[in-house]
Short mmCIF file of C-alpha atoms in Angstrom, two decimals:
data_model
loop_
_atom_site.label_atom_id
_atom_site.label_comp_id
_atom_site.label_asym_id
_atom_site.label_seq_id
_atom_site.Cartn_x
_atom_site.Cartn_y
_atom_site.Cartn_z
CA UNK A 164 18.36 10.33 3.30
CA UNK A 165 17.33 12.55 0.62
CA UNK A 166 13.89 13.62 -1.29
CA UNK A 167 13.99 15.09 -4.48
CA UNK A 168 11.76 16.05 -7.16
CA UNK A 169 13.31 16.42 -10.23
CA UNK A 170 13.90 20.49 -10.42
CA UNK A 171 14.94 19.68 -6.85
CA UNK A 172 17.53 17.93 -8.21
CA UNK A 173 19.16 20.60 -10.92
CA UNK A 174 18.86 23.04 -8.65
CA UNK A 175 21.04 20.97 -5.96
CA UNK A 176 23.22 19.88 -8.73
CA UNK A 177 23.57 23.56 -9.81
CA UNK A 178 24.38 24.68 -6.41
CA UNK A 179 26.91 21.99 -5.80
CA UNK A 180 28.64 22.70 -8.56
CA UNK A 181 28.99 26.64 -8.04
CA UNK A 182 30.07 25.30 -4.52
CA UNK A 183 33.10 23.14 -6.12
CA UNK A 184 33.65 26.33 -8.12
CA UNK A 185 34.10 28.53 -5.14
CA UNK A 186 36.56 26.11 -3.08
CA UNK A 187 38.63 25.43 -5.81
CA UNK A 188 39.19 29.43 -6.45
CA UNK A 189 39.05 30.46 -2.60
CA UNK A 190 42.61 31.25 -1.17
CA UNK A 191 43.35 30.26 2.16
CA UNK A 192 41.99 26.88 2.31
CA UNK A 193 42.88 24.77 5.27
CA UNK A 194 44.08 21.41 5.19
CA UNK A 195 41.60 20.10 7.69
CA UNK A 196 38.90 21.86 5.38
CA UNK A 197 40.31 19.58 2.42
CA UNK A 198 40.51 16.45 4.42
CA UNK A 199 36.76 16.92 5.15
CA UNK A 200 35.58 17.38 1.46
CA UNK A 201 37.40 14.30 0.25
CA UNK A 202 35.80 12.53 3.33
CA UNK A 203 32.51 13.47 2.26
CA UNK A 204 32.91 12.59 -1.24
CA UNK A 205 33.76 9.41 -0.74
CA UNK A 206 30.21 8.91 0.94
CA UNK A 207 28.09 6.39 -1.08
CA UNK A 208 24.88 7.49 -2.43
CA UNK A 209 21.87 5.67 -4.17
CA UNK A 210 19.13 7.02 -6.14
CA UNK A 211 16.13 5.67 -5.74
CA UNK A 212 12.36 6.51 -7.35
CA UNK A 213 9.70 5.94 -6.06
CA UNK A 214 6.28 5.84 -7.95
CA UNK A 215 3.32 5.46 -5.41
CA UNK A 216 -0.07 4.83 -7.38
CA UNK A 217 -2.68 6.69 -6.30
CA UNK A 218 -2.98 9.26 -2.61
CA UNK A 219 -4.76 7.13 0.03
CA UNK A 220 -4.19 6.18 3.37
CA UNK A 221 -2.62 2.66 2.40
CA UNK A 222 -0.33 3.57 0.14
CA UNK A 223 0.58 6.66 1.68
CA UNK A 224 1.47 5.01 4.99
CA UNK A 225 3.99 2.35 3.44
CA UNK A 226 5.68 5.50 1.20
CA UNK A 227 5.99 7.00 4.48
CA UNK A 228 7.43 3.98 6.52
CA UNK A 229 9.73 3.44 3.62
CA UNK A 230 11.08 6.60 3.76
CA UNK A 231 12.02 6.56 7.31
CA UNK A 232 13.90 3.01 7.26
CA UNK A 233 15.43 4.23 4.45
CA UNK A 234 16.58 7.10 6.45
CA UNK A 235 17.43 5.15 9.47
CA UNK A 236 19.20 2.55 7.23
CA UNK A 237 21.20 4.91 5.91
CA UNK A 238 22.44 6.50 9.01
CA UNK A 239 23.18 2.65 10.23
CA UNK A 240 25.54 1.85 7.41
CA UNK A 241 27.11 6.15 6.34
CA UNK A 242 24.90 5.84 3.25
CA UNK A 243 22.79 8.31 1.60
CA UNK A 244 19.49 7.29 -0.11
CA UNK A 245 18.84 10.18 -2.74
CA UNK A 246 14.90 9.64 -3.10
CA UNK A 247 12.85 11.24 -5.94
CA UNK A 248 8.85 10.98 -5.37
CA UNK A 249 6.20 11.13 -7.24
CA UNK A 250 2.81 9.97 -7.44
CA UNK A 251 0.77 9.35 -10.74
CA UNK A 252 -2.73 10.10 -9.14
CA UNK A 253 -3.94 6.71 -11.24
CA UNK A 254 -3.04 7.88 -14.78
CA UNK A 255 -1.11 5.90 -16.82
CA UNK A 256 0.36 8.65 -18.93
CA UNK A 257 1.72 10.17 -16.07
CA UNK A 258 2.99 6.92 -14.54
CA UNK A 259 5.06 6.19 -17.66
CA UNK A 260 6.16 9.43 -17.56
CA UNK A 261 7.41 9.33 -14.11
CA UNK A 262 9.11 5.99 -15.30
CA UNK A 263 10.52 7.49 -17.94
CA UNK A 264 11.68 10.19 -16.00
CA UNK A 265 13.80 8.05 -13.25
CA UNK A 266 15.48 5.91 -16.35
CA UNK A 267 17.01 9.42 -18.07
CA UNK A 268 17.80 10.25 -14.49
CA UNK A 269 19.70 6.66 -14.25
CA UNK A 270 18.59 6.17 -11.25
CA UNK A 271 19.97 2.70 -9.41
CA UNK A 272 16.19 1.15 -7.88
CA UNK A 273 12.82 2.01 -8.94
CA UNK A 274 10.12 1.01 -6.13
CA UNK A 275 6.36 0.44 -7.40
CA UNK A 276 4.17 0.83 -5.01
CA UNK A 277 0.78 -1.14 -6.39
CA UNK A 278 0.31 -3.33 -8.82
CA UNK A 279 -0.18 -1.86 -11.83
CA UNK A 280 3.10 0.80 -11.12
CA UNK A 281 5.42 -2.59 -10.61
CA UNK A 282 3.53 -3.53 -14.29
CA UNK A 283 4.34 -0.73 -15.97
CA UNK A 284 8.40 -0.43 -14.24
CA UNK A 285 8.52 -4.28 -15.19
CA UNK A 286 7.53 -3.51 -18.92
CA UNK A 287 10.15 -0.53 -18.91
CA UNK A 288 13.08 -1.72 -17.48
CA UNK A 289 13.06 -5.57 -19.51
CA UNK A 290 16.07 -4.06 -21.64
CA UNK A 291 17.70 -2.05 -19.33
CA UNK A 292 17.52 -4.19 -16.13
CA UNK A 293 17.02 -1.53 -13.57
CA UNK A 294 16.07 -3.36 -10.20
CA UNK A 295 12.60 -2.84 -9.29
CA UNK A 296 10.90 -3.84 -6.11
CA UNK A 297 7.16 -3.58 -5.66
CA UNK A 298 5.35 -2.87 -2.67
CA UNK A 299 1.34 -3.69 -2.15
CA UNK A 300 1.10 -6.11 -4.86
CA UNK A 301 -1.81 -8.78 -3.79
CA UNK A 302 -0.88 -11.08 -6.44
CA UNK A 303 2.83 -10.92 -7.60
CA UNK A 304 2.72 -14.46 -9.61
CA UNK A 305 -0.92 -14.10 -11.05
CA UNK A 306 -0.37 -10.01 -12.31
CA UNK A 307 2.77 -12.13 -14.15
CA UNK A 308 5.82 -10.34 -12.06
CA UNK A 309 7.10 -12.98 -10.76
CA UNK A 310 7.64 -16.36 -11.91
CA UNK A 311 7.19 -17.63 -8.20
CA UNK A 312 7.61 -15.99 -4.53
CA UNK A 313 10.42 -17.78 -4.14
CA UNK A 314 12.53 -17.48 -7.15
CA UNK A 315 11.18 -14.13 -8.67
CA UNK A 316 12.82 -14.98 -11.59
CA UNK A 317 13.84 -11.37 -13.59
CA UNK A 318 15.13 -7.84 -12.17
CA UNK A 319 11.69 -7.48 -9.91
CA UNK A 320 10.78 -8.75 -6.44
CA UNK A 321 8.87 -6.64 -3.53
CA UNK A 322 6.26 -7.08 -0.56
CA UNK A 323 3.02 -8.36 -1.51
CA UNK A 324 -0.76 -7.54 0.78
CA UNK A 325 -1.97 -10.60 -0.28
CA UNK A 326 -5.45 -10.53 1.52
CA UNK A 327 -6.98 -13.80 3.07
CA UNK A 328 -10.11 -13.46 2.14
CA UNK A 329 -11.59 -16.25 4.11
CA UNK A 330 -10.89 -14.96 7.99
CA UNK A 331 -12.32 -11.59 6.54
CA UNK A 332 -15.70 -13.76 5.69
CA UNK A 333 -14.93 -15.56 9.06
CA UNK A 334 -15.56 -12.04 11.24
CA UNK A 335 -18.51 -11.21 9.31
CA UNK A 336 -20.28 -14.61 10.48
CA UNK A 337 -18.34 -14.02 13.88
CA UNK A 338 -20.19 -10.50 14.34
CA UNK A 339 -23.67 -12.16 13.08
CA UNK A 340 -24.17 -15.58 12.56
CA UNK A 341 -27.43 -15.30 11.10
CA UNK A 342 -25.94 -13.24 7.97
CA UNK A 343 -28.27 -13.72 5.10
CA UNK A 344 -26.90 -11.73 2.16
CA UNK A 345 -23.29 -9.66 1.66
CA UNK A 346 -22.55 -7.12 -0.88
CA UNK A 347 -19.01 -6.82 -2.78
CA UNK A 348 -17.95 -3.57 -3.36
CA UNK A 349 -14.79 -3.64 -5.39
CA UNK A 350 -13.31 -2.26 -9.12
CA UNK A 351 -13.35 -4.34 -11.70
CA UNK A 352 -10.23 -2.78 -13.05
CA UNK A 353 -8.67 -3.14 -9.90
CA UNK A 354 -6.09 -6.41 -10.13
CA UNK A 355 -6.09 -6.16 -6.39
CA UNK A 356 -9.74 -7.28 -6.30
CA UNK A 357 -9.63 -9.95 -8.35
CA UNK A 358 -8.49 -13.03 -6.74
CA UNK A 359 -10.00 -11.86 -3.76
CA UNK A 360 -13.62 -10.85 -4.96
CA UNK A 361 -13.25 -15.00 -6.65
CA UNK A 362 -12.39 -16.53 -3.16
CA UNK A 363 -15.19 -14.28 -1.38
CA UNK A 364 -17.24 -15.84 -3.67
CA UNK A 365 -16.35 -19.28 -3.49
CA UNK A 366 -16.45 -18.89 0.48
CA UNK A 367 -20.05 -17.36 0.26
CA UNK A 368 -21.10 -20.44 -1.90
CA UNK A 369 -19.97 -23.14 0.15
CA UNK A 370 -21.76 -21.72 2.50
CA UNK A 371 -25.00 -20.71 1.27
CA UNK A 372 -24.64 -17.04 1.60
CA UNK A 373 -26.21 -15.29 -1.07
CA UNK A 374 -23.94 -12.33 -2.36
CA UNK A 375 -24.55 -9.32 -5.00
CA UNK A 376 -21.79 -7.58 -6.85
CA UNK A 377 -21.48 -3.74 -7.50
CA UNK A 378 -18.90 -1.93 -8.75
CA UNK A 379 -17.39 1.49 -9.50
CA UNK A 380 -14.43 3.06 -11.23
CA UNK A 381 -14.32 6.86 -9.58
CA UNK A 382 -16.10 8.24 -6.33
CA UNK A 383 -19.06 9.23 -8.05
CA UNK A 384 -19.84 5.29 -8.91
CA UNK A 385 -18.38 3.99 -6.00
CA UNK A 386 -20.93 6.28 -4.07
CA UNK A 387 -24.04 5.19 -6.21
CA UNK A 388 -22.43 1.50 -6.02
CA UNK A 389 -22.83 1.48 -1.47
CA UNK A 390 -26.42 3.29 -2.29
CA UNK A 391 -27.41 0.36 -4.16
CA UNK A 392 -26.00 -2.44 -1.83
CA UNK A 393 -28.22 -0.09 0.93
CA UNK A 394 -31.22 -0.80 -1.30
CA UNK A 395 -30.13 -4.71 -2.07
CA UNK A 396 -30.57 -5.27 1.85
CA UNK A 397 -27.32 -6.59 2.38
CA UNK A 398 -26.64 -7.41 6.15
CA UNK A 399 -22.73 -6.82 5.48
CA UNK A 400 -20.40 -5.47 2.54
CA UNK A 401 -17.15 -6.60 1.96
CA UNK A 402 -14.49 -4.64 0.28
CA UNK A 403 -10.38 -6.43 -0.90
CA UNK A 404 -7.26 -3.99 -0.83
CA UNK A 405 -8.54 -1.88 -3.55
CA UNK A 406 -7.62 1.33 -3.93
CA UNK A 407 -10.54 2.76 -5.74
CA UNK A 408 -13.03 2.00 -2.87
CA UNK A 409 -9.91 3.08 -0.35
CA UNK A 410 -10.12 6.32 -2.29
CA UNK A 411 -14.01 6.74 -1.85
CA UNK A 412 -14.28 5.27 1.65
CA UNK A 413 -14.31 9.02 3.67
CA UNK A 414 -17.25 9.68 1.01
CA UNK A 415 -19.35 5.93 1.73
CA UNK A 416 -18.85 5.22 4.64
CA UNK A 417 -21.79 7.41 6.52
CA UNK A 418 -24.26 5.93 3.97
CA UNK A 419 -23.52 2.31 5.42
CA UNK A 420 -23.74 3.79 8.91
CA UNK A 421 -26.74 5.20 8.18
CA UNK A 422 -28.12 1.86 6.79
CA UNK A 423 -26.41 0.21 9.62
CA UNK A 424 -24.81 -2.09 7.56
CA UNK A 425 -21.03 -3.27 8.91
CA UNK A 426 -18.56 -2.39 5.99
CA UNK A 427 -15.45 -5.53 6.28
CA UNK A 428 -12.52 -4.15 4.22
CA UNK A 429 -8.91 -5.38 3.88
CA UNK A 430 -6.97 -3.11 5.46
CA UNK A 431 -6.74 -0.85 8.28
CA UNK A 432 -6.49 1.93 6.35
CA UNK A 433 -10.15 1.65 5.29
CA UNK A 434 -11.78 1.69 8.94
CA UNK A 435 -9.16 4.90 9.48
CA UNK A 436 -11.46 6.23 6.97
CA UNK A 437 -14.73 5.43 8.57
CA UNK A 438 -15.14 1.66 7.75
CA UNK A 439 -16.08 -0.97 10.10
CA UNK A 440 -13.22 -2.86 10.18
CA UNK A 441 -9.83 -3.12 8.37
CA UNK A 442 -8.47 -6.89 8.78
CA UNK A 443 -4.87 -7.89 6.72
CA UNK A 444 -1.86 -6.68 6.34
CA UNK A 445 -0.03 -3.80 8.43
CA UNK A 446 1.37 -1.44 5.86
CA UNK A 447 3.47 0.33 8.32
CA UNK A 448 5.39 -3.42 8.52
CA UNK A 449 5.03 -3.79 5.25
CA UNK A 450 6.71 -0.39 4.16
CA UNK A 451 9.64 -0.82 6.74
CA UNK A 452 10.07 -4.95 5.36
CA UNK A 453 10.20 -3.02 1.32
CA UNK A 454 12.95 -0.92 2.33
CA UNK A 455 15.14 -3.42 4.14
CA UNK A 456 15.07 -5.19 0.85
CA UNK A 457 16.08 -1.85 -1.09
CA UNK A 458 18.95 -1.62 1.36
CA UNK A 459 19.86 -5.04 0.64
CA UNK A 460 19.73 -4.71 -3.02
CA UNK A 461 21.55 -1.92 -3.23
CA UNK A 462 23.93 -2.36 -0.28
CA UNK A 463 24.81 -5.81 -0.63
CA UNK A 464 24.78 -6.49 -4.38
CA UNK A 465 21.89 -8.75 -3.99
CA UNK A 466 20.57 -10.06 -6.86
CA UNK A 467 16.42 -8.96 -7.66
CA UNK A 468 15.60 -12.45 -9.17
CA UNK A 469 17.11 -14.50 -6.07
CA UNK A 470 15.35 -12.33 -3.50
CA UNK A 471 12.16 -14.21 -2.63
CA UNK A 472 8.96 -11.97 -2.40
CA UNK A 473 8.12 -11.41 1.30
CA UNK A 474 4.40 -11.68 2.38
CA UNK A 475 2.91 -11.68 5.74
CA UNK A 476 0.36 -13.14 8.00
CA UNK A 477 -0.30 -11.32 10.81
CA UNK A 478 -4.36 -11.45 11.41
CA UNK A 479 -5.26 -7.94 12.69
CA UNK A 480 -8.12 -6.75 12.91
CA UNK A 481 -8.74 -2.82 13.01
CA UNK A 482 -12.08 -1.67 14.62
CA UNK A 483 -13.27 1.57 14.21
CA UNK A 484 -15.24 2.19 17.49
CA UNK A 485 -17.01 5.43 16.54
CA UNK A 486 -18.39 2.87 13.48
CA UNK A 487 -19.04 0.43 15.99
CA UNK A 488 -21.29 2.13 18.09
CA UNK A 489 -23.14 3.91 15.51
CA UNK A 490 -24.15 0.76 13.47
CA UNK A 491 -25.24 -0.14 16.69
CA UNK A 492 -22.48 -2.61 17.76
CA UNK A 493 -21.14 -3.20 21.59
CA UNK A 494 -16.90 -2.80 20.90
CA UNK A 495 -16.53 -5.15 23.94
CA UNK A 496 -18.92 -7.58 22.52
CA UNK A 497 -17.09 -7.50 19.28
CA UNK A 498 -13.99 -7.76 20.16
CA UNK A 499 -14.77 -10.86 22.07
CA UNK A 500 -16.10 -12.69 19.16
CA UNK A 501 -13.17 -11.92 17.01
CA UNK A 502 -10.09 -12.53 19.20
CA UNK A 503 -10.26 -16.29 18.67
CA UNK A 504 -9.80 -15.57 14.94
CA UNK A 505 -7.37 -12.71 15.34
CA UNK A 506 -3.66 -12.06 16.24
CA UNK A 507 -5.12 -9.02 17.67
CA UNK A 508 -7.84 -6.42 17.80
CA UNK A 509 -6.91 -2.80 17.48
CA UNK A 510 -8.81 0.09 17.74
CA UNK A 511 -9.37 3.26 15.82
CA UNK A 512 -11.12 6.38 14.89
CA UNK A 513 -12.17 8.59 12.23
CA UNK A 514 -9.56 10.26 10.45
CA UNK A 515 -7.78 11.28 7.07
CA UNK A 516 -4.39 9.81 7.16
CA UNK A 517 -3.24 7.92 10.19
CA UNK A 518 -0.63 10.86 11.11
CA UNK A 519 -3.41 12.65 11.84
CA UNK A 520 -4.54 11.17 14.76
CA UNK A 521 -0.83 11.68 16.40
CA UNK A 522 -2.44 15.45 16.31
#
């Protein structure tokens, strides 16, 4: 496998070329030396871009896993997967200039990793037809990529983190059964949130759990948002897969410690970054699952709109223990009140990204 940026790329071009150049004028070429070249040329390659949406643990860690079963792929079948990365940082001028980039570079996939990177590939590519998968999409049908998971319907299927929001609600009342009042922490803006933030709230109502909303768009509101649910005298926050709040977490999650207040999030990315626990998808899996379906795409001639968008159930439940004990929590204790509703309980610390904790 391959990773380019796009200079990357001239400059290789440029040096391949000036390569060609030298063999063909070069006296004294063997035959064996020939054989080789024309063995090597007739190596496939694919092009591939891939536009990740913003730099957090989440999305980081399926770009990542992606990348290496790409790789691994690859090797498996005397392929080459010619990568070009980039990552938009949450602007959408720069995202549709990344997109914009990989179409003049003609490349043969583009990947989206979140949902509104698969929007923006979907709206770019409905002439040209480029395939697009998406990775990390909670809601492939209702963001309007897909017609349905099973028949995607167009030149765009992918992995989707759909988040179950009720077993998240289930652990809260698991860890304390007398919960009064939660808090929702989410961005408005954030499609991710949406369908989730509507069944937490339809859960908390059937229920009688009283719930109050706050919001934020950048770190700075996200920070006075968990201040305020501190004030509200929540007994719990919840938090969906969104990747605002993911972004803030390392800066929010000592307030809620310091309120002991439990923070419930939807991935395990969030309790690597101090929360107290991550429940949902694994985005290791889900990276590795996004680029078998690359491979297939592109290997096997397999055709975008027939490839049925792959989700997953697998009910784990990430507990950060340094959390646990601070808010006050026995990890034992814990863990024994939600392995009946789990796959599994897995443990974890405090940490940046999750590679650094192989450190």
């Amino acid at each position: 496998m391959m990773k380019t940026n796009r200079m990357m790329k001239r400059m290789a071009a440029a040096a391949a070329a000036m390569a060609m150049l030298a063999s063909l004028t070069a006296c004294g070429s063997s035959s064996s030396d020939a054989a080789g070249s024309a063995a090597s040329a007739t190596s496939k390659t694919y092009t591939v871009g891939i536009c990740n949406y913003v730099d957090d643990a989440s999305l980081n860690q399926i770009v990542d896993s992606m990348e290496a079963q790409l790789e691994k792929a690859g090797k498996e079948n005397d392929v080459t997967f010619d990568i070009s990365y980039d990552n938009c940082n949450a602007d959408a001028n720069v995202m549709n200039q990344i997109i914009s980039d990989y179409i003049a570079d003609d490349v043969d996939l583009m990947v989206g990793v979140a949902t509104p990177v698969a929007v923006a590939m979907q709206a770019a590519t409905e002439e040209n037809q480029i395939p697009v998968v998406f990775s990390a999409v909670t809601d492939p049908v209702g963001s309007g990529l897909v017609e349905s998971l099973e028949a995607p319907g167009s030149n765009l299927t992918g992995t989707s983190d759909y988040l179950d929001t009720a077993s998240i609600m289930s652990l809260i009342t698991a860890a304390n059964p007398d919960v009064k009042k939660i808090g929702l922490l989410y961005d408005q803006g954030q499609d991710s949130s949406t369908a989730a933030i509507a069944s937490a709230k339809e859960y908390l109502e059937k229920n009688n759990i009283a719930y109050v909303e706050r919001t934020g768009t950048t770190n700075d509101e996200v920070a006075l948002a968990a201040d305020a649910l501190v004030a509200d005298g929540v007994d719990a926050v919840f938090t969906p897969t969104d990747n605002t709040i993911m972004t803030a977490e390392l800066g929010i999650y000592e307030t809620f410690i310091e309120a002991k207040i439990p923070h419930y999030t939807g991935a395990d990315s969030f309790a690597l970054n101090g929360a107290f626990v991550g429940y949902g998808v694994d985005y290791a899996n889900l990276g590795v699952e996004t680029a078998n379906m690359i491979a297939d795409i592109l290997m096997n001639d397999k055709n975008p709109a027939e490839v049925p968008v792959e989700t997953f159930d697998n009910g784990t439940a990430t507990v950060n223990t340094e959390t646990c004990e601070a808010i006050g929590f026995d990890f034992e204790t814990i863990k024994a009140a939600f392995e009946p509703l789990c796959t599994q309980v897995k443990e974890i610390t405090t940490a940046e990204e999750f590679s650094d904790l192989e450190d």
